[in-house]
């Protein structure tokens, strides 16, 4: 291995040299090329682990959120409806509640955080787009509520039913349709698992421009529907930049054929962007065309610990300046997150980091040329040696943080975009609120508050671990966290989406004018409204939470019933 | 200068080594770092040159396209209307036809290609967004047609009036609002000139992620409104990926405040994407927030000539694989384009390229590290020496192609996305059509057919030089070129937009379902329709061409009157 230059030295270049030399301590070097394929196989797969655990003990969403009322305009499932579903789907593509098969339905009714649980009696798992089109058309005519579901790895309660909505799962819609090795354009069904796509692309020398902890379970369609961000956004940009086309089943069953593979096409409005991040409220994404980048030939990783959040910011600025086009990840976590991982996931002697520094950053570089990357990203000989196991562990720390939190208790997750200078303040201030209320401590209601996230994107994940989901905790964080974010011109949902959790909170991040325009667009795609009928009826897809909000969420004055339809991601 | 490795060698790596060594000839090396700032100052500024020439001789659009009929629902300008405009705008912000000032109005009524000329009698050049809001609201109430105009550098007749539409120019809306040197986020008025922004950013160590020939004149708002592509798209992606927020005046005068600086914000539908590429038909963009990348510290350029288009493709595949993250441009042109530039622009001994090869490619690399880039992009010593002048000339060839065409005659421009394998066929086949018709040759109606463009984006610019704009030429190219493009699943507008030129041709690249959805969206934002009135009235902004198409374009059966509203870019 070539080790000609120190990453520490690189990061410590003028004018920050003195500051950084005082405050940095290099914990470990991991300069061997990261083997994407093998790493992925060993990655902690949060969602899968949780899938295998029983979810029978989870409370029904309607029992916890008692203000949610079912919209009586939606009819209940009848024997005739079931017959129709049976005429479209084979027995293996359909689960119908028969009184004895609750266990089969639970995985589709419950989210992996065990925070939300619906009461659906029918799960459809079609294999073709034509089937989905027929089912959606039928539901729309019959006024049967639907919730689309992908890998069900969402964090905001958007992918599971609230009441008795029919679940349309993309589990069986998992075909790779085409790949062009010259342009790097991949076209696939929306139910393809992210990691499966990446493994397929690896064989062609390409990679999927998106990477996140749930990659072993989440579907590409759900990623698009929620505009998932993840750890590669810094380098490859958002899905608005990489998705080239989408195929979507609209609420009236129309199949929108916008599955372009062209990198440039300026003919009319670029409709696909409406569906990216719309969380399934405007239609069900069934096909995705995406531009994939060349797989880096060389990947280097290092982790630093730092003495202040100011240092974290400085490290990012310098890394961005010096590493520029080869910087592929700049992740951060705090000591509380580290301790949780150490205690719950990676116990023993092979844990590579000391837990005595307040902040940690993981820097990854990747590029086309092994030698050049090593020159850019390599550290000196003689500092902590490394092997593959240790590299895996380093990544496992970052990717295991959400799971470590969940193992420790019931987790409140806030996914915020915040200007970097005040980025970490919300973690400290939230902790103080619990301390002041006397409910923070080892044997108290709240046991942990920690922060981690993507510095490069201004995306903080604020997590609060409690003994159980409780109004006492929620009262101290909501709307406090949302108001704080609004005050600092941030976003209350950076990458998780609104879901059921934040459906009523859009007003903290979007103006009334913007919300009005969203309503106009929603109405224009609404199959009843759009054909010009005077009677504005409730469409089948995605109004379920709008309907749910017939009740009142007292602390959120800004909730907007219609737009709260933005809550049923395919993720 | 360090010259340790040959770009030729790099490009000629296995498995293409033999093929490439046989077919490549390295014409010149330009390995000195490109000085962006000085280069820009000397760039051939096509639009500016044309602005200074008299446009009095240009025919009125309605005299050439006689099927266009003015919509009588729009009222004509009255003395009271002029008084209102005078109450909002200062004398320097307003040009009103007084019978003696035709010369002042001509630059706003005429496009730089001298293909389109309108008859507007009032040009408003507001300095503030509030003024624009008031003017648009007034026009909407009074049913006065408007055309928004930015730098007026568009190629499809979208930025000039057809009839007597009022011109709202963003010329005076040119303030930089803020720049954050940590995140690289720039917020500015839509009337800022692209090159001025780039010069501003250069001082901060950043660059605008967009570069095109008209940079000295075009406005960032027009770039966004037409989703301009240019030579940096290969590296930095489309504006859908880099634009973070927009401020837009809607047709009813509402100022939509979506000027976010957040890189991630998943709260509801991402409305801004509707305006990117909508060519001004949904509102007037007044403010832009855009993420800018770090300015490369080192830029290298080389030009190759090749013996076949197959070689051009092979060169691209290898360059993409080997240069990956530092490849910043891969431009191509054919021998006919080269000869035009040589004859009309860069005469004399300093012309650096032989005009005896059929194809030429310009490869640019840029990165954060001078040494590494030179190792990646540098060529051997001993091959044609280079100096700054020669580098300028190389870039001037590529950027001068459109101007050289215009100096040679009246140019028909087709801007196509085509799969790369059949990319160049359309140029050859179009030439053959003119030859077969006996109108192609030095003293004939058509004097030149040439192709150039962005290989990496699949974007071909097919240009036909004629003695004059003539139905005989158009008959042979339209709908032929559009049908050919449709057959190969391409786009009839890669980056120029539809404009007046292709307003009726959207059906060649978009399905009826897609067009229906665009209509729904247009109607939902339409100020009359959207408030639920039964009477669907014509809104002030942007229906002018839909209205214009009350007549019939005979050869295009797929034209769609309502959606043809997509034609008034701010560019």
PDB file of C-alpha atoms in Angstrom, chain B residues 270-449:
ATOM      1  CA  UNK B 270     -40.865  20.244  -4.897  1.00  0.00           C
ATOM      2  CA  UNK B 271     -42.647  22.976  -6.810  1.00  0.00           C
ATOM      3  CA  UNK B 272     -39.557  24.712  -8.169  1.00  0.00           C
ATOM      4  CA  UNK B 273     -38.968  21.918 -10.678  1.00  0.00           C
ATOM      5  CA  UNK B 274     -42.175  22.860 -12.485  1.00  0.00           C
ATOM      6  CA  UNK B 275     -40.670  26.231 -13.364  1.00  0.00           C
ATOM      7  CA  UNK B 276     -37.286  24.860 -14.425  1.00  0.00           C
ATOM      8  CA  UNK B 277     -37.660  24.360 -18.159  1.00  0.00           C
ATOM      9  CA  UNK B 278     -41.232  25.657 -18.345  1.00  0.00           C
ATOM     10  CA  UNK B 279     -40.058  28.510 -20.613  1.00  0.00           C
ATOM     11  CA  UNK B 280     -41.870  31.195 -18.689  1.00  0.00           C
ATOM     12  CA  UNK B 281     -45.323  29.746 -19.231  1.00  0.00           C
ATOM     13  CA  UNK B 282     -46.128  29.250 -15.557  1.00  0.00           C
ATOM     14  CA  UNK B 283     -44.739  32.494 -14.175  1.00  0.00           C
ATOM     15  CA  UNK B 284     -41.817  34.926 -14.304  1.00  0.00           C
ATOM     16  CA  UNK B 285     -38.739  33.761 -12.411  1.00  0.00           C
ATOM     17  CA  UNK B 286     -37.412  36.706 -10.403  1.00  0.00           C
ATOM     18  CA  UNK B 287     -34.923  35.090  -8.005  1.00  0.00           C
ATOM     19  CA  UNK B 288     -32.652  32.060  -8.118  1.00  0.00           C
ATOM     20  CA  UNK B 289     -30.886  30.127  -5.350  1.00  0.00           C
ATOM     21  CA  UNK B 290     -28.230  27.820  -6.734  1.00  0.00           C
ATOM     22  CA  UNK B 291     -25.574  25.513  -5.303  1.00  0.00           C
ATOM     23  CA  UNK B 292     -22.178  26.348  -6.804  1.00  0.00           C
ATOM     24  CA  UNK B 293     -19.157  24.033  -6.873  1.00  0.00           C
ATOM     25  CA  UNK B 294     -15.595  24.868  -5.896  1.00  0.00           C
ATOM     26  CA  UNK B 295     -13.655  26.351  -8.783  1.00  0.00           C
ATOM     27  CA  UNK B 296     -11.133  23.828 -10.107  1.00  0.00           C
ATOM     28  CA  UNK B 297      -7.567  24.719  -9.339  1.00  0.00           C
ATOM     29  CA  UNK B 298      -6.335  23.116 -12.488  1.00  0.00           C
ATOM     30  CA  UNK B 299      -7.867  22.756 -15.941  1.00  0.00           C
ATOM     31  CA  UNK B 300      -6.377  20.913 -18.901  1.00  0.00           C
ATOM     32  CA  UNK B 301      -7.541  20.840 -22.486  1.00  0.00           C
ATOM     33  CA  UNK B 302      -6.695  18.728 -25.513  1.00  0.00           C
ATOM     34  CA  UNK B 303      -8.225  18.363 -28.954  1.00  0.00           C
ATOM     35  CA  UNK B 304      -8.145  15.168 -30.994  1.00  0.00           C
ATOM     36  CA  UNK B 305      -9.164  14.556 -34.535  1.00  0.00           C
ATOM     37  CA  UNK B 306     -10.689  11.255 -35.488  1.00  0.00           C
ATOM     38  CA  UNK B 307     -11.406   9.303 -38.591  1.00  0.00           C
ATOM     39  CA  UNK B 308     -14.918   8.096 -37.847  1.00  0.00           C
ATOM     40  CA  UNK B 309     -17.831   8.746 -35.548  1.00  0.00           C
ATOM     41  CA  UNK B 310     -17.281   5.257 -34.156  1.00  0.00           C
ATOM     42  CA  UNK B 311     -13.899   6.541 -32.922  1.00  0.00           C
ATOM     43  CA  UNK B 312     -15.610   9.512 -31.298  1.00  0.00           C
ATOM     44  CA  UNK B 313     -17.784   7.121 -29.302  1.00  0.00           C
ATOM     45  CA  UNK B 314     -14.825   4.967 -28.323  1.00  0.00           C
ATOM     46  CA  UNK B 315     -12.868   8.014 -27.214  1.00  0.00           C
ATOM     47  CA  UNK B 316     -15.772   9.070 -25.011  1.00  0.00           C
ATOM     48  CA  UNK B 317     -16.173   5.660 -23.374  1.00  0.00           C
ATOM     49  CA  UNK B 318     -12.482   5.493 -22.550  1.00  0.00           C
ATOM     50  CA  UNK B 319     -12.296   9.093 -21.365  1.00  0.00           C
ATOM     51  CA  UNK B 320     -15.276   8.542 -19.089  1.00  0.00           C
ATOM     52  CA  UNK B 321     -13.724   5.401 -17.656  1.00  0.00           C
ATOM     53  CA  UNK B 322     -10.230   6.781 -17.187  1.00  0.00           C
ATOM     54  CA  UNK B 323     -10.911  10.395 -16.311  1.00  0.00           C
ATOM     55  CA  UNK B 324     -14.207   9.861 -14.466  1.00  0.00           C
ATOM     56  CA  UNK B 325     -14.590  12.542 -11.808  1.00  0.00           C
ATOM     57  CA  UNK B 326     -12.174  15.034 -13.403  1.00  0.00           C
ATOM     58  CA  UNK B 327     -13.711  14.926 -16.903  1.00  0.00           C
ATOM     59  CA  UNK B 328     -15.437  18.293 -17.247  1.00  0.00           C
ATOM     60  CA  UNK B 329     -16.172  18.581 -20.980  1.00  0.00           C
ATOM     61  CA  UNK B 330     -16.283  16.274 -23.955  1.00  0.00           C
ATOM     62  CA  UNK B 331     -17.339  18.327 -26.949  1.00  0.00           C
ATOM     63  CA  UNK B 332     -17.437  17.262 -30.564  1.00  0.00           C
ATOM     64  CA  UNK B 333     -17.755  18.934 -33.960  1.00  0.00           C
ATOM     65  CA  UNK B 334     -17.461  17.809 -37.553  1.00  0.00           C
ATOM     66  CA  UNK B 335     -15.207  19.041 -40.351  1.00  0.00           C
ATOM     67  CA  UNK B 336     -17.945  21.251 -41.829  1.00  0.00           C
ATOM     68  CA  UNK B 337     -18.310  23.125 -38.551  1.00  0.00           C
ATOM     69  CA  UNK B 338     -14.526  23.473 -38.372  1.00  0.00           C
ATOM     70  CA  UNK B 339     -14.300  24.896 -41.884  1.00  0.00           C
ATOM     71  CA  UNK B 340     -16.971  27.493 -41.149  1.00  0.00           C
ATOM     72  CA  UNK B 341     -15.087  28.681 -38.078  1.00  0.00           C
ATOM     73  CA  UNK B 342     -11.836  28.739 -40.004  1.00  0.00           C
ATOM     74  CA  UNK B 343     -13.351  30.732 -42.856  1.00  0.00           C
ATOM     75  CA  UNK B 344     -15.475  33.187 -40.895  1.00  0.00           C
ATOM     76  CA  UNK B 345     -13.904  33.665 -37.482  1.00  0.00           C
ATOM     77  CA  UNK B 346     -10.330  32.615 -36.887  1.00  0.00           C
ATOM     78  CA  UNK B 347      -8.542  33.276 -40.110  1.00  0.00           C
ATOM     79  CA  UNK B 348      -4.814  33.243 -40.539  1.00  0.00           C
ATOM     80  CA  UNK B 349      -1.809  31.431 -39.284  1.00  0.00           C
ATOM     81  CA  UNK B 350      -2.923  31.033 -35.701  1.00  0.00           C
ATOM     82  CA  UNK B 351      -5.666  28.580 -36.555  1.00  0.00           C
ATOM     83  CA  UNK B 352      -4.441  25.523 -34.690  1.00  0.00           C
ATOM     84  CA  UNK B 353      -6.191  22.620 -36.396  1.00  0.00           C
ATOM     85  CA  UNK B 354      -5.874  20.955 -39.782  1.00  0.00           C
ATOM     86  CA  UNK B 355      -9.187  20.737 -41.558  1.00  0.00           C
ATOM     87  CA  UNK B 356      -8.661  17.323 -43.096  1.00  0.00           C
ATOM     88  CA  UNK B 357     -10.202  15.002 -40.519  1.00  0.00           C
ATOM     89  CA  UNK B 358     -13.954  14.263 -40.383  1.00  0.00           C
ATOM     90  CA  UNK B 359     -14.363  14.615 -36.583  1.00  0.00           C
ATOM     91  CA  UNK B 360     -12.852  16.571 -33.711  1.00  0.00           C
ATOM     92  CA  UNK B 361     -13.258  16.228 -29.961  1.00  0.00           C
ATOM     93  CA  UNK B 362     -12.281  18.661 -27.239  1.00  0.00           C
ATOM     94  CA  UNK B 363     -11.544  17.000 -23.909  1.00  0.00           C
ATOM     95  CA  UNK B 364     -11.294  19.098 -20.760  1.00  0.00           C
ATOM     96  CA  UNK B 365     -10.351  17.866 -17.306  1.00  0.00           C
ATOM     97  CA  UNK B 366     -10.505  19.891 -14.142  1.00  0.00           C
ATOM     98  CA  UNK B 367      -9.819  19.155 -10.520  1.00  0.00           C
ATOM     99  CA  UNK B 368      -8.723  20.327  -7.141  1.00  0.00           C
ATOM    100  CA  UNK B 369      -5.115  19.329  -7.469  1.00  0.00           C
ATOM    101  CA  UNK B 370      -2.795  20.673 -10.110  1.00  0.00           C
ATOM    102  CA  UNK B 371      -0.270  17.861  -9.920  1.00  0.00           C
ATOM    103  CA  UNK B 372      -2.775  15.086 -10.081  1.00  0.00           C
ATOM    104  CA  UNK B 373      -4.672  16.571 -12.923  1.00  0.00           C
ATOM    105  CA  UNK B 374      -1.595  17.046 -14.924  1.00  0.00           C
ATOM    106  CA  UNK B 375      -0.709  13.460 -14.340  1.00  0.00           C
ATOM    107  CA  UNK B 376      -4.130  12.462 -15.529  1.00  0.00           C
ATOM    108  CA  UNK B 377      -4.575  14.887 -18.368  1.00  0.00           C
ATOM    109  CA  UNK B 378      -1.145  15.859 -19.526  1.00  0.00           C
ATOM    110  CA  UNK B 379       0.430  14.880 -22.818  1.00  0.00           C
ATOM    111  CA  UNK B 380       3.970  14.107 -23.824  1.00  0.00           C
ATOM    112  CA  UNK B 381       6.602  16.732 -24.388  1.00  0.00           C
ATOM    113  CA  UNK B 382       7.578  17.287 -27.916  1.00  0.00           C
ATOM    114  CA  UNK B 383       4.177  17.422 -29.537  1.00  0.00           C
ATOM    115  CA  UNK B 384       2.993  20.797 -30.857  1.00  0.00           C
ATOM    116  CA  UNK B 385       3.933  23.488 -28.377  1.00  0.00           C
ATOM    117  CA  UNK B 386       1.263  25.716 -26.921  1.00  0.00           C
ATOM    118  CA  UNK B 387       0.688  29.147 -25.522  1.00  0.00           C
ATOM    119  CA  UNK B 388      -2.289  30.999 -24.154  1.00  0.00           C
ATOM    120  CA  UNK B 389      -3.358  32.367 -27.508  1.00  0.00           C
ATOM    121  CA  UNK B 390      -3.538  28.911 -28.928  1.00  0.00           C
ATOM    122  CA  UNK B 391      -5.625  27.717 -26.003  1.00  0.00           C
ATOM    123  CA  UNK B 392      -8.037  30.587 -26.511  1.00  0.00           C
ATOM    124  CA  UNK B 393      -8.305  29.688 -30.162  1.00  0.00           C
ATOM    125  CA  UNK B 394      -9.116  26.092 -29.382  1.00  0.00           C
ATOM    126  CA  UNK B 395     -12.001  27.053 -27.168  1.00  0.00           C
ATOM    127  CA  UNK B 396     -13.039  29.739 -29.621  1.00  0.00           C
ATOM    128  CA  UNK B 397     -13.488  27.074 -32.292  1.00  0.00           C
ATOM    129  CA  UNK B 398     -16.071  25.250 -30.243  1.00  0.00           C
ATOM    130  CA  UNK B 399     -17.765  28.336 -28.903  1.00  0.00           C
ATOM    131  CA  UNK B 400     -17.598  30.151 -32.219  1.00  0.00           C
ATOM    132  CA  UNK B 401     -19.407  27.491 -34.232  1.00  0.00           C
ATOM    133  CA  UNK B 402     -22.895  29.025 -33.872  1.00  0.00           C
ATOM    134  CA  UNK B 403     -21.630  32.472 -34.798  1.00  0.00           C
ATOM    135  CA  UNK B 404     -19.632  31.181 -37.756  1.00  0.00           C
ATOM    136  CA  UNK B 405     -22.815  29.539 -39.030  1.00  0.00           C
ATOM    137  CA  UNK B 406     -24.765  32.770 -38.688  1.00  0.00           C
ATOM    138  CA  UNK B 407     -22.093  34.739 -40.539  1.00  0.00           C
ATOM    139  CA  UNK B 408     -22.430  32.319 -43.386  1.00  0.00           C
ATOM    140  CA  UNK B 409     -26.197  32.599 -43.892  1.00  0.00           C
ATOM    141  CA  UNK B 410     -29.604  31.953 -42.355  1.00  0.00           C
ATOM    142  CA  UNK B 411     -29.306  28.996 -40.015  1.00  0.00           C
ATOM    143  CA  UNK B 412     -31.881  26.342 -39.216  1.00  0.00           C
ATOM    144  CA  UNK B 413     -30.974  24.929 -35.824  1.00  0.00           C
ATOM    145  CA  UNK B 414     -32.151  21.587 -34.489  1.00  0.00           C
ATOM    146  CA  UNK B 415     -31.245  20.702 -30.922  1.00  0.00           C
ATOM    147  CA  UNK B 416     -31.703  16.978 -30.497  1.00  0.00           C
ATOM    148  CA  UNK B 417     -31.193  14.320 -27.852  1.00  0.00           C
ATOM    149  CA  UNK B 418     -30.341  11.130 -29.714  1.00  0.00           C
ATOM    150  CA  UNK B 419     -28.859   7.821 -28.562  1.00  0.00           C
ATOM    151  CA  UNK B 420     -25.127   8.162 -29.195  1.00  0.00           C
ATOM    152  CA  UNK B 421     -24.741   5.152 -31.562  1.00  0.00           C
ATOM    153  CA  UNK B 422     -27.010   6.800 -34.186  1.00  0.00           C
ATOM    154  CA  UNK B 423     -26.075  10.327 -33.128  1.00  0.00           C
ATOM    155  CA  UNK B 424     -24.395  11.474 -36.333  1.00  0.00           C
ATOM    156  CA  UNK B 425     -26.603   9.635 -38.846  1.00  0.00           C
ATOM    157  CA  UNK B 426     -29.162  12.439 -38.870  1.00  0.00           C
ATOM    158  CA  UNK B 427     -26.528  14.923 -40.071  1.00  0.00           C
ATOM    159  CA  UNK B 428     -25.572  12.698 -43.000  1.00  0.00           C
ATOM    160  CA  UNK B 429     -29.142  11.793 -43.876  1.00  0.00           C
ATOM    161  CA  UNK B 430     -30.291  15.411 -43.793  1.00  0.00           C
ATOM    162  CA  UNK B 431     -27.419  16.394 -46.111  1.00  0.00           C
ATOM    163  CA  UNK B 432     -28.484  13.675 -48.501  1.00  0.00           C
ATOM    164  CA  UNK B 433     -32.047  14.985 -48.607  1.00  0.00           C
ATOM    165  CA  UNK B 434     -30.791  18.374 -49.817  1.00  0.00           C
ATOM    166  CA  UNK B 435     -28.442  16.731 -52.304  1.00  0.00           C
ATOM    167  CA  UNK B 436     -31.236  14.553 -53.648  1.00  0.00           C
ATOM    168  CA  UNK B 437     -33.441  17.632 -54.025  1.00  0.00           C
ATOM    169  CA  UNK B 438     -30.658  19.386 -55.937  1.00  0.00           C
ATOM    170  CA  UNK B 439     -30.517  22.383 -53.609  1.00  0.00           C
ATOM    171  CA  UNK B 440     -27.228  21.675 -51.785  1.00  0.00           C
ATOM    172  CA  UNK B 441     -23.981  23.291 -52.901  1.00  0.00           C
ATOM    173  CA  UNK B 442     -21.861  26.414 -52.879  1.00  0.00           C
ATOM    174  CA  UNK B 443     -24.217  28.432 -55.090  1.00  0.00           C
ATOM    175  CA  UNK B 444     -27.409  26.663 -54.154  1.00  0.00           C
ATOM    176  CA  UNK B 445     -30.100  27.360 -51.564  1.00  0.00           C
ATOM    177  CA  UNK B 446     -28.462  25.248 -48.869  1.00  0.00           C
ATOM    178  CA  UNK B 447     -24.739  25.881 -48.533  1.00  0.00           C
ATOM    179  CA  UNK B 448     -23.811  23.889 -45.439  1.00  0.00           C
ATOM    180  CA  UNK B 449     -24.985  21.157 -43.098  1.00  0.00           C
TER     181      UNK B 449
END
